[in-house]
Short mmCIF file of C-alpha atoms in Angstrom, two decimals:
data_model
loop_
_atom_site.label_atom_id
_atom_site.label_comp_id
_atom_site.label_asym_id
_atom_site.label_seq_id
_atom_site.Cartn_x
_atom_site.Cartn_y
_atom_site.Cartn_z
CA UNK A 19 144.68 14.95 123.04
CA UNK A 20 141.89 12.42 123.98
CA UNK A 21 138.27 13.06 122.90
CA UNK A 22 137.23 13.47 126.63
CA UNK A 23 140.26 16.03 127.09
CA UNK A 24 139.01 17.99 124.01
CA UNK A 25 135.34 18.12 125.22
CA UNK A 26 136.46 19.33 128.67
CA UNK A 27 138.63 22.24 127.10
CA UNK A 28 135.63 23.27 124.84
CA UNK A 29 133.37 23.81 127.86
CA UNK A 30 133.30 27.41 129.46
CA UNK A 31 135.18 28.02 132.55
CA UNK A 32 133.56 28.67 135.94
CA UNK A 33 134.69 32.55 135.62
CA UNK A 34 133.18 32.68 132.11
CA UNK A 35 129.85 31.22 133.49
CA UNK A 36 129.83 33.69 136.35
CA UNK A 37 130.47 36.48 133.99
CA UNK A 38 127.54 35.47 131.77
CA UNK A 39 125.31 35.32 134.76
CA UNK A 40 126.12 38.69 135.81
CA UNK A 41 125.60 40.07 132.49
CA UNK A 42 122.18 38.51 132.04
CA UNK A 43 121.16 39.73 135.41
CA UNK A 44 122.27 43.23 134.51
CA UNK A 45 120.29 43.23 131.17
CA UNK A 46 117.34 42.04 133.06
CA UNK A 47 117.49 44.69 135.53
CA UNK A 48 117.84 47.23 132.62
CA UNK A 49 114.79 45.96 130.94
CA UNK A 50 113.07 46.11 134.05
CA UNK A 51 113.96 49.67 134.81
CA UNK A 52 113.11 50.71 131.03
CA UNK A 53 109.80 49.17 131.42
CA UNK A 54 109.14 50.86 134.64
CA UNK A 55 110.36 54.16 133.04
CA UNK A 56 108.04 53.74 130.16
CA UNK A 57 105.15 53.11 132.23
CA UNK A 58 105.78 56.11 134.29
CA UNK A 59 106.00 58.28 131.29
CA UNK A 60 102.97 56.80 129.95
CA UNK A 61 101.17 57.45 133.18
CA UNK A 62 102.53 61.03 133.22
CA UNK A 63 101.70 61.67 129.67
CA UNK A 64 98.26 60.23 130.58
CA UNK A 65 97.88 62.49 133.65
CA UNK A 66 99.03 65.58 131.71
CA UNK A 67 96.65 65.54 128.88
CA UNK A 68 96.97 68.40 126.70
CA UNK A 69 93.75 70.17 126.98
CA UNK A 70 94.83 73.25 124.65
CA UNK A 71 95.70 71.10 121.85
CA UNK A 72 93.09 72.85 119.62
CA UNK A 73 94.36 76.42 120.53
CA UNK A 74 97.80 76.50 119.00
CA UNK A 75 99.80 74.89 116.13
CA UNK A 76 100.82 75.07 112.74
CA UNK A 77 98.00 75.81 110.31
CA UNK A 78 97.53 73.96 107.05
CA UNK A 79 98.85 75.76 103.79
CA UNK A 80 96.18 78.39 102.85
CA UNK A 81 94.60 77.29 99.46
CA UNK A 82 91.58 79.37 100.10
CA UNK A 83 90.06 76.04 101.12
CA UNK A 84 87.91 77.75 104.05
CA UNK A 85 86.06 81.33 104.27
CA UNK A 86 84.78 82.02 107.86
CA UNK A 87 84.15 85.74 107.07
CA UNK A 88 85.32 86.32 110.76
CA UNK A 89 86.37 89.95 111.36
CA UNK A 90 90.13 90.67 111.68
CA UNK A 91 91.39 93.78 113.39
CA UNK A 92 94.49 96.17 112.82
CA UNK A 93 96.28 96.49 115.88
CA UNK A 94 96.85 100.30 115.18
CA UNK A 95 93.14 100.76 116.23
CA UNK A 96 93.55 99.42 119.71
CA UNK A 97 94.12 101.44 122.76
CA UNK A 98 93.12 101.42 126.42
CA UNK A 99 89.47 102.13 125.57
CA UNK A 100 89.49 98.54 123.79
CA UNK A 101 89.52 96.82 127.16
CA UNK A 102 87.78 93.47 127.12
CA UNK A 103 87.46 93.36 123.34
CA UNK A 104 87.63 90.00 121.87
CA UNK A 105 89.97 90.37 118.80
CA UNK A 106 91.50 88.19 116.09
CA UNK A 107 94.42 89.39 113.90
CA UNK A 108 97.30 88.39 111.76
CA UNK A 109 100.76 89.80 112.51
CA UNK A 110 104.42 89.32 112.36
CA UNK A 111 106.09 87.85 115.41
CA UNK A 112 108.58 90.56 116.34
CA UNK A 113 110.14 89.14 119.71
CA UNK A 114 109.33 86.73 122.23
CA UNK A 115 110.48 86.19 125.82
CA UNK A 116 109.52 83.25 128.26
CA UNK A 117 109.35 84.23 131.75
CA UNK A 118 109.62 81.19 134.05
CA UNK A 119 107.41 78.11 133.06
CA UNK A 120 104.01 79.85 133.37
CA UNK A 121 104.10 82.83 130.87
CA UNK A 122 105.52 84.00 127.74
CA UNK A 123 105.53 87.74 126.58
CA UNK A 124 105.39 88.47 122.68
CA UNK A 125 105.62 91.57 120.56
CA UNK A 126 103.46 91.34 117.40
CA UNK A 127 103.79 93.61 114.59
CA UNK A 128 101.80 95.13 111.61
CA UNK A 129 103.82 97.35 109.38
CA UNK A 130 105.19 100.18 111.87
CA UNK A 131 102.83 99.28 114.80
CA UNK A 132 103.44 96.91 117.63
CA UNK A 133 101.68 95.55 120.68
CA UNK A 134 102.57 93.22 123.58
CA UNK A 135 101.01 90.03 123.83
CA UNK A 136 100.74 87.67 126.99
CA UNK A 137 100.36 83.83 127.11
CA UNK A 138 99.81 82.82 130.67
CA UNK A 139 99.37 79.00 132.04
CA UNK A 140 95.76 78.68 132.74
CA UNK A 141 94.01 75.27 133.25
CA UNK A 142 91.64 74.31 130.64
CA UNK A 143 92.86 77.22 128.42
CA UNK A 144 96.38 77.50 128.13
CA UNK A 145 98.73 74.24 128.83
CA UNK A 146 102.45 73.99 129.48
CA UNK A 147 102.74 72.19 126.00
CA UNK A 148 101.06 75.49 124.59
CA UNK A 149 103.48 77.60 126.41
CA UNK A 150 106.50 75.53 125.36
CA UNK A 151 105.41 75.57 121.80
CA UNK A 152 104.81 79.32 121.56
CA UNK A 153 108.08 80.22 123.12
CA UNK A 154 109.90 78.39 120.18
CA UNK A 155 108.05 80.05 117.44
CA UNK A 156 110.81 81.83 115.38
CA UNK A 157 110.69 85.49 114.99
CA UNK A 158 109.45 87.08 111.95
CA UNK A 159 107.04 84.11 111.63
CA UNK A 160 103.33 85.13 110.54
CA UNK A 161 100.81 84.11 112.97
CA UNK A 162 97.12 84.33 113.78
CA UNK A 163 96.33 85.39 117.35
CA UNK A 164 93.04 85.36 119.12
CA UNK A 165 92.74 87.08 122.41
CA UNK A 166 91.35 89.72 124.80
CA UNK A 167 92.53 93.23 125.10
CA UNK A 168 93.53 94.34 128.33
CA UNK A 169 95.23 97.33 130.14
CA UNK A 170 98.70 96.53 131.08
CA UNK A 171 99.75 97.30 134.72
CA UNK A 172 101.94 100.23 133.46
CA UNK A 173 102.64 101.61 129.95
CA UNK A 174 104.68 98.96 127.77
CA UNK A 175 107.62 101.42 126.51
CA UNK A 176 109.06 98.91 123.96
CA UNK A 177 105.98 98.88 121.70
CA UNK A 178 104.04 101.56 119.63
CA UNK A 179 100.54 100.73 121.39
CA UNK A 180 101.62 101.42 125.05
CA UNK A 181 98.32 101.30 126.92
CA UNK A 182 96.99 98.00 125.59
CA UNK A 183 97.95 94.35 125.49
CA UNK A 184 96.72 91.18 124.36
CA UNK A 185 95.84 88.28 126.50
CA UNK A 186 96.36 85.52 124.17
CA UNK A 187 93.70 82.49 124.08
CA UNK A 188 94.90 81.15 120.66
CA UNK A 189 98.03 81.42 118.65
CA UNK A 190 98.71 79.58 115.43
CA UNK A 191 101.49 79.89 112.87
CA UNK A 192 100.50 80.72 109.18
CA UNK A 193 104.01 80.86 107.65
CA UNK A 194 107.05 80.09 109.59
CA UNK A 195 110.71 81.37 108.87
CA UNK A 196 112.72 78.86 107.00
CA UNK A 197 116.32 80.14 107.02
CA UNK A 198 118.51 81.98 109.15
CA UNK A 199 117.87 85.57 109.48
CA UNK A 200 120.81 87.85 108.39
CA UNK A 201 119.98 90.46 111.01
CA UNK A 202 117.42 91.00 113.71
CA UNK A 203 114.74 93.86 113.49
CA UNK A 204 116.19 95.37 116.57
CA UNK A 205 119.55 95.56 114.96
CA UNK A 206 118.39 96.80 111.85
CA UNK A 207 116.34 99.77 113.81
CA UNK A 208 119.16 100.98 115.92
CA UNK A 209 120.08 104.74 115.38
CA UNK A 210 123.86 105.24 114.65
CA UNK A 211 124.45 107.08 118.02
CA UNK A 212 123.20 103.97 119.78
CA UNK A 213 125.93 101.96 118.18
CA UNK A 214 128.56 104.73 118.99
CA UNK A 215 127.33 104.65 122.61
CA UNK A 216 127.47 100.98 122.82
CA UNK A 217 131.04 100.68 121.69
CA UNK A 218 132.10 103.36 124.22
CA UNK A 219 130.20 101.30 126.85
CA UNK A 220 131.44 97.92 125.83
CA UNK A 221 128.20 96.62 124.57
CA UNK A 222 128.44 94.81 121.33
CA UNK A 223 125.53 95.14 118.83
CA UNK A 224 125.58 93.86 115.14
CA UNK A 225 125.75 96.93 112.88
CA UNK A 226 123.67 96.49 109.78
CA UNK A 227 125.38 98.22 107.03
CA UNK A 228 123.44 99.66 104.13
CA UNK A 229 124.95 97.00 101.58
CA UNK A 230 123.80 94.31 103.98
CA UNK A 231 120.37 95.84 103.95
CA UNK A 232 120.01 96.19 100.31
CA UNK A 233 121.08 92.67 99.79
CA UNK A 234 118.45 91.43 102.03
CA UNK A 235 115.90 94.19 101.13
CA UNK A 236 112.58 92.30 101.71
CA UNK A 237 113.70 91.73 105.43
CA UNK A 238 115.26 95.20 105.70
CA UNK A 239 111.79 96.90 104.40
CA UNK A 240 109.92 95.18 107.43
CA UNK A 241 111.46 97.55 109.89
CA UNK A 242 109.11 100.21 111.24
CA UNK A 243 111.29 102.91 110.16
CA UNK A 244 111.32 101.77 106.56
CA UNK A 245 107.43 101.26 106.86
CA UNK A 246 107.15 104.80 107.78
CA UNK A 247 109.79 105.99 105.02
CA UNK A 248 107.47 104.33 102.28
CA UNK A 249 104.36 105.76 104.12
CA UNK A 250 105.73 109.17 103.68
CA UNK A 251 106.71 108.51 99.96
CA UNK A 252 103.18 107.63 99.54
CA UNK A 253 102.08 110.70 101.02
CA UNK A 254 104.37 113.01 98.72
CA UNK A 255 102.65 111.20 95.73
CA UNK A 256 99.14 111.58 97.02
CA UNK A 257 99.70 115.27 98.04
CA UNK A 258 101.28 116.01 94.41
CA UNK A 259 98.40 114.47 92.73
CA UNK A 260 95.69 115.80 94.85
CA UNK A 261 97.05 119.34 94.60
CA UNK A 262 97.39 119.11 90.71
CA UNK A 263 93.87 117.67 90.22
CA UNK A 264 92.57 120.60 92.31
CA UNK A 265 94.63 123.10 89.93
CA UNK A 266 92.81 121.37 86.64
CA UNK A 267 95.70 119.14 85.70
CA UNK A 268 95.16 116.04 83.86
CA UNK A 269 97.12 112.85 84.65
CA UNK A 270 98.85 111.42 81.44
CA UNK A 271 100.97 108.19 80.94
CA UNK A 272 103.70 108.46 78.46
CA UNK A 273 105.89 105.65 76.72
CA UNK A 274 109.09 104.76 78.42
CA UNK A 275 110.45 103.51 75.15
CA UNK A 276 111.49 106.17 72.66
CA UNK A 277 113.01 106.46 69.28
CA UNK A 278 115.32 109.30 70.11
CA UNK A 279 117.41 110.51 73.31
CA UNK A 280 115.39 112.92 75.22
CA UNK A 281 118.23 115.27 76.05
CA UNK A 282 121.74 113.80 75.79
CA UNK A 283 122.62 110.76 73.90
CA UNK A 284 125.50 110.15 76.36
CA UNK A 285 123.19 109.45 79.30
CA UNK A 286 120.50 107.27 77.92
CA UNK A 287 119.98 103.41 78.05
CA UNK A 288 119.99 101.95 74.64
CA UNK A 289 117.70 98.72 74.17
CA UNK A 290 117.30 96.43 71.19
CA UNK A 291 114.00 97.14 69.73
CA UNK A 292 113.36 94.40 66.81
CA UNK A 293 115.87 95.21 64.24
CA UNK A 294 116.69 98.51 65.42
CA UNK A 295 117.36 100.62 68.57
CA UNK A 296 115.28 102.31 71.15
CA UNK A 297 115.94 104.42 74.33
CA UNK A 298 114.71 104.25 77.67
CA UNK A 299 113.20 107.60 78.49
CA UNK A 300 115.35 110.22 80.67
CA UNK A 301 111.95 111.90 81.32
CA UNK A 302 108.74 112.48 79.90
CA UNK A 303 110.02 115.72 78.61
CA UNK A 304 109.13 115.40 74.79
CA UNK A 305 105.65 113.71 75.26
CA UNK A 306 104.44 116.01 77.93
CA UNK A 307 105.44 119.13 75.51
CA UNK A 308 103.48 117.41 72.70
CA UNK A 309 100.55 116.89 75.00
CA UNK A 310 100.50 120.68 75.46
CA UNK A 311 100.62 121.30 71.78
CA UNK A 312 97.68 118.81 71.77
CA UNK A 313 95.60 121.17 73.65
CA UNK A 314 95.71 119.29 77.20
CA UNK A 315 96.88 122.63 78.87
CA UNK A 316 97.85 121.25 82.11
CA UNK A 317 99.54 117.66 82.50
CA UNK A 318 101.38 115.53 85.11
CA UNK A 319 102.76 112.23 85.41
CA UNK A 320 104.13 109.78 88.25
CA UNK A 321 106.55 107.33 86.35
CA UNK A 322 109.95 106.00 86.35
CA UNK A 323 112.77 107.55 84.49
CA UNK A 324 116.08 106.16 83.33
CA UNK A 325 119.46 107.76 83.51
CA UNK A 326 122.56 106.07 82.27
CA UNK A 327 124.95 108.05 84.46
CA UNK A 328 127.65 106.37 86.13
CA UNK A 329 127.33 108.18 89.14
CA UNK A 330 127.94 106.28 92.37
CA UNK A 331 126.81 109.15 94.91
CA UNK A 332 124.46 109.46 97.74
CA UNK A 333 121.73 111.22 95.46
CA UNK A 334 122.03 109.55 92.18
CA UNK A 335 120.28 106.25 90.75
CA UNK A 336 119.87 104.87 87.29
CA UNK A 337 116.09 104.54 87.80
CA UNK A 338 114.05 106.53 89.87
CA UNK A 339 110.27 107.94 90.18
CA UNK A 340 109.77 111.16 88.40
CA UNK A 341 106.87 113.58 89.34
CA UNK A 342 106.56 115.50 86.27
CA UNK A 343 104.30 118.40 85.04
CA UNK A 344 103.80 120.73 82.18
CA UNK A 345 101.44 123.60 81.81
CA UNK A 346 100.40 126.46 79.32
CA UNK A 347 100.65 129.93 80.86
CA UNK A 348 99.09 133.09 79.69
CA UNK A 349 101.95 135.73 79.91
CA UNK A 350 105.00 134.79 82.08
CA UNK A 351 106.66 131.63 83.09
CA UNK A 352 106.19 133.17 86.65
CA UNK A 353 102.74 131.48 86.54
CA UNK A 354 104.55 128.02 86.37
CA UNK A 355 106.86 128.87 89.31
CA UNK A 356 103.87 130.00 91.45
CA UNK A 357 102.01 126.73 90.80
CA UNK A 358 105.28 124.67 91.69
CA UNK A 359 105.82 126.68 94.59
CA UNK A 360 102.11 126.21 95.98
CA UNK A 361 102.52 122.42 95.15
CA UNK A 362 105.84 122.10 97.40
CA UNK A 363 104.43 124.24 100.11
CA UNK A 364 101.24 121.95 100.24
CA UNK A 365 103.20 118.89 100.19
CA UNK A 366 105.57 120.26 103.08
CA UNK A 367 102.50 121.25 105.17
CA UNK A 368 100.67 117.93 104.32
CA UNK A 369 103.46 115.73 105.40
CA UNK A 370 104.04 117.67 108.60
CA UNK A 371 100.49 117.34 109.66
CA UNK A 372 99.18 114.15 108.19
CA UNK A 373 102.27 112.10 108.67
CA UNK A 374 103.58 113.49 112.01
CA UNK A 375 103.82 110.13 113.65
CA UNK A 376 105.75 108.46 110.84
CA UNK A 377 108.07 111.38 110.88
CA UNK A 378 108.69 110.97 114.63
CA UNK A 379 109.34 107.50 114.26
CA UNK A 380 111.92 107.98 111.58
CA UNK A 381 113.47 110.49 113.64
CA UNK A 382 114.40 107.87 116.23
CA UNK A 383 116.61 106.16 113.84
CA UNK A 384 117.66 109.16 111.53
CA UNK A 385 117.53 112.21 113.86
CA UNK A 386 117.24 115.35 111.93
CA UNK A 387 116.54 119.01 112.50
CA UNK A 388 112.99 119.66 111.20
CA UNK A 389 112.66 120.58 107.73
CA UNK A 390 111.84 124.44 107.39
CA UNK A 391 110.26 126.57 104.66
CA UNK A 392 108.81 130.18 104.62
CA UNK A 393 105.15 130.19 104.72
CA UNK A 394 103.34 132.81 102.88
CA UNK A 395 102.77 134.93 106.03
CA UNK A 396 106.39 134.79 106.31
CA UNK A 397 107.14 136.37 102.95
CA UNK A 398 106.85 133.34 100.90
CA UNK A 399 109.62 131.02 99.15
CA UNK A 400 112.87 132.79 98.79
CA UNK A 401 113.59 133.31 95.17
CA UNK A 402 116.98 134.15 94.03
CA UNK A 403 118.71 134.81 90.70
CA UNK A 404 121.30 132.69 89.71
CA UNK A 405 123.74 135.55 89.54
CA UNK A 406 122.58 136.41 93.10
CA UNK A 407 123.61 133.00 94.23
CA UNK A 408 126.92 133.20 92.60
CA UNK A 409 127.52 136.51 94.29
CA UNK A 410 126.75 134.90 97.73
CA UNK A 411 129.15 132.10 96.89
CA UNK A 412 131.99 134.49 96.00
CA UNK A 413 131.48 136.77 99.09
CA UNK A 414 131.79 133.59 101.16
CA UNK A 415 135.20 132.71 99.51
CA UNK A 416 134.10 130.06 96.90
CA UNK A 417 135.82 129.99 93.41
CA UNK A 418 132.85 129.99 90.89
CA UNK A 419 132.64 131.16 87.43
CA UNK A 420 129.43 133.47 86.64
CA UNK A 421 128.18 131.12 83.81
CA UNK A 422 129.24 127.69 85.00
CA UNK A 423 126.80 125.34 86.57
CA UNK A 424 127.00 124.70 90.34
CA UNK A 425 128.80 121.70 91.40
CA UNK A 426 127.21 119.48 94.16
CA UNK A 427 129.71 120.99 96.83
CA UNK A 428 128.86 124.61 95.79
CA UNK A 429 125.09 123.69 95.76
CA UNK A 430 125.36 122.63 99.42
CA UNK A 431 127.57 125.70 100.20
CA UNK A 432 124.96 127.84 98.88
CA UNK A 433 122.41 125.98 100.69
CA UNK A 434 124.32 126.59 104.16
CA UNK A 435 124.44 130.18 103.32
CA UNK A 436 120.75 130.53 102.32
CA UNK A 437 119.89 128.86 105.70
CA UNK A 438 122.10 131.10 107.71
CA UNK A 439 120.80 134.41 106.14
CA UNK A 440 117.26 133.43 105.29
CA UNK A 441 116.31 130.54 107.95
CA UNK A 442 114.83 128.29 105.29
CA UNK A 443 115.79 124.75 103.92
CA UNK A 444 113.60 125.49 100.57
CA UNK A 445 114.42 128.21 97.98
CA UNK A 446 114.22 128.85 94.27
CA UNK A 447 117.20 129.64 92.07
CA UNK A 448 116.24 131.32 88.89
CA UNK A 449 117.66 132.46 85.62
CA UNK A 450 120.38 129.91 84.98
CA UNK A 451 122.90 130.40 82.40
CA UNK A 452 121.66 129.39 78.86
CA UNK A 453 124.81 127.23 78.15
CA UNK A 454 124.20 124.79 80.88
CA UNK A 455 120.45 124.13 80.12
CA UNK A 456 118.84 121.79 77.77
CA UNK A 457 118.01 122.83 73.99
CA UNK A 458 114.37 123.20 74.53
CA UNK A 459 115.09 126.11 77.10
CA UNK A 460 113.79 129.61 76.24
CA UNK A 461 116.44 132.37 76.66
CA UNK A 462 116.05 135.41 78.86
CA UNK A 463 114.49 138.14 76.68
CA UNK A 464 116.80 140.79 78.40
CA UNK A 465 120.09 138.89 78.59
CA UNK A 466 120.62 135.96 76.17
CA UNK A 467 123.37 134.42 78.35
CA UNK A 468 120.84 133.56 80.79
CA UNK A 469 117.41 131.55 80.31
CA UNK A 470 113.90 131.56 81.72
CA UNK A 471 114.85 128.39 83.78
CA UNK A 472 114.98 127.53 87.51
CA UNK A 473 115.83 124.86 90.11
CA UNK A 474 114.13 124.22 93.42
CA UNK A 475 116.41 123.50 96.29
CA UNK A 476 115.81 121.33 99.57
CA UNK A 477 118.64 121.52 102.37
CA UNK A 478 120.98 122.73 99.65
CA UNK A 479 120.30 119.98 97.08
CA UNK A 480 118.58 120.29 93.85
CA UNK A 481 115.11 118.52 93.78
CA UNK A 482 113.33 120.04 90.77
CA UNK A 483 114.58 121.52 87.42
CA UNK A 484 112.43 123.40 85.14
CA UNK A 485 111.94 126.11 82.50
CA UNK A 486 109.76 127.92 80.12
CA UNK A 487 110.01 125.85 76.82
CA UNK A 488 110.62 126.91 73.59
CA UNK A 489 107.38 126.67 71.54
CA UNK A 490 108.42 127.82 68.13
CA UNK A 491 109.63 125.25 65.69
CA UNK A 492 112.31 127.61 64.01
CA UNK A 493 113.71 128.85 67.17
CA UNK A 494 113.72 125.11 68.62
CA UNK A 495 115.57 123.65 65.61
CA UNK A 496 118.19 126.44 65.76
CA UNK A 497 118.83 125.67 69.35
CA UNK A 498 119.17 122.01 68.53
CA UNK A 499 121.73 122.82 65.99
CA UNK A 500 123.77 124.73 68.59
CA UNK A 501 123.67 121.73 70.93
CA UNK A 502 124.80 119.39 68.14
CA UNK A 503 121.44 117.76 67.86
CA UNK A 504 119.94 116.93 64.32
CA UNK A 505 116.49 118.30 64.12
CA UNK A 506 115.62 115.49 61.77
CA UNK A 507 116.30 112.99 64.61
CA UNK A 508 113.23 114.40 66.62
CA UNK A 509 111.22 115.23 63.52
CA UNK A 510 107.96 114.33 65.25
CA UNK A 511 108.54 116.35 68.39
CA UNK A 512 109.63 119.37 66.15
CA UNK A 513 106.67 119.13 63.92
CA UNK A 514 104.11 119.25 67.13
CA UNK A 515 105.30 122.93 67.33
CA UNK A 516 104.82 123.74 63.46
CA UNK A 517 101.10 122.99 64.46
CA UNK A 518 100.98 125.86 66.75
CA UNK A 519 101.61 125.63 70.53
CA UNK A 520 100.96 127.91 73.55
CA UNK A 521 103.85 129.33 75.56
CA UNK A 522 104.23 126.61 78.26
CA UNK A 523 106.65 125.61 80.98
CA UNK A 524 107.10 122.70 83.67
CA UNK A 525 109.68 120.96 85.81
CA UNK A 526 110.58 117.36 86.72
CA UNK A 527 110.86 116.28 90.64
CA UNK A 528 112.86 113.33 91.96
CA UNK A 529 110.52 111.44 94.35
CA UNK A 530 113.25 109.65 96.32
CA UNK A 531 115.31 112.71 96.50
CA UNK A 532 112.47 114.65 97.92
CA UNK A 533 111.76 112.12 100.64
CA UNK A 534 115.58 111.65 101.50
CA UNK A 535 116.04 115.42 101.98
CA UNK A 536 112.88 116.04 103.86
CA UNK A 537 113.72 113.21 106.26
CA UNK A 538 117.40 113.91 106.03
CA UNK A 539 118.14 110.01 105.40
CA UNK A 540 121.63 110.88 103.97
CA UNK A 541 121.45 108.30 101.03
CA UNK A 542 118.67 108.11 98.20
CA UNK A 543 118.74 104.41 98.33
CA UNK A 544 117.04 104.41 101.54
CA UNK A 545 114.09 106.08 99.97
CA UNK A 546 113.96 103.48 97.05
CA UNK A 547 111.96 100.14 97.35
CA UNK A 548 114.67 98.34 95.38
CA UNK A 549 117.23 100.70 94.34
CA UNK A 550 119.03 100.81 90.97
CA UNK A 551 122.35 102.28 90.49
CA UNK A 552 125.41 101.42 88.32
CA UNK A 553 126.34 98.72 90.62
CA UNK A 554 123.07 97.31 91.38
CA UNK A 555 120.50 95.39 89.37
CA UNK A 556 119.14 93.07 92.11
CA UNK A 557 117.07 92.36 94.06
#
């Protein structure tokens, strides 16, 4: 091949030149189109200046760098009479719903209280960008809202504050949710009957099981139902403390590390204590009796107690809150029962009046017949002897022994019989067999097979166990030996009675069990903030 021929073959063909020219023309048109679009977008952005840019957004991390002192309200205080009031508040974003491109509805939540908020397009105040941003805030984020209280056109049925709403002027995110939620607040708040109805109607809801709730307890505790449950639990403690204070009791605080098992070595937690062993207190039984020997006369305590019992039931936990009291009496342990009875009647009455709103809210998710008790004008609390309870059970067909303790099944059976015959959910069973009570229990003076001990029951389940205690050192030692306990292992406890001690008695109440049964929650774990049982140590 000659040099001329080689050069001629290296030059592009006419078709290649045409193709390259077309591609160049196409690229030029694309560049021209992009430049035109960019110019149009810039012009549009310039025309749509976000005049609400300072009215929304994510707030910087709070490091206590500013302090305005501006008053922030609790939404529970708002109602139709608050119309026109400028307000500022912090709340959880419960739900949000965009309606078209010009408004977003919100539900804000503070504990068990909710209120509707409305963010509406308004030139110079609320921009399209603000609406779009607000609609995208993740539920359960914590927001700071500024707005004006208004009357809705009609009552808002989906919130607790029905006759007022917030017209939002500003909304900022204080803390956002950074993970996918395992369940929604709506799903966690549905009553069981709603799930059952939805299945029949072909509607699918996500059922939130108790195990899932407990594994995600922080989120679960935010539900309005749970906020109300633990408000009730606070109420029980407050009423307990207030009544006993009015009766001359002194609140004490006893150690939870003990050198000996309180009642039964088989049900205590052993812990390493330097070079020896200690035990977590099953109850404040020993120290509260010693306080009576120390002339405190009347004492009570609200504190945790520990039970190393492998009981995976609806009503047992390995750690729970005990409401304990002990008191000296003058002539008869009846004086102790009367104080305890009046205490419970005061708690029931106080819950029913002071916390009626919380009870109604809880009943939406856990429907229950109202708890009943006999008031003093109705003859007062029913008090049966243990032998009478056994007779009622036998008459109903139960196989029970005269001197054996009641099983859970028979407790509930007796509760149903009492309810049918006496129309009460609350009663006292007195004079338990001596063989089924702890070593420090005083025997009945007329029949040593029985004791001066009692249990209180709610809805057929025991919520208090108590007795007259043995206050004589010699008798105490003899009973310890009968139960297989070496008195020397509790020398300091026994020695307290050698110094002289008045006759006394008391009882221990399970806080979570009282709340569970009063509200009929069906599982004690629902009444425990972070429950502990044989299978759960976290969260």
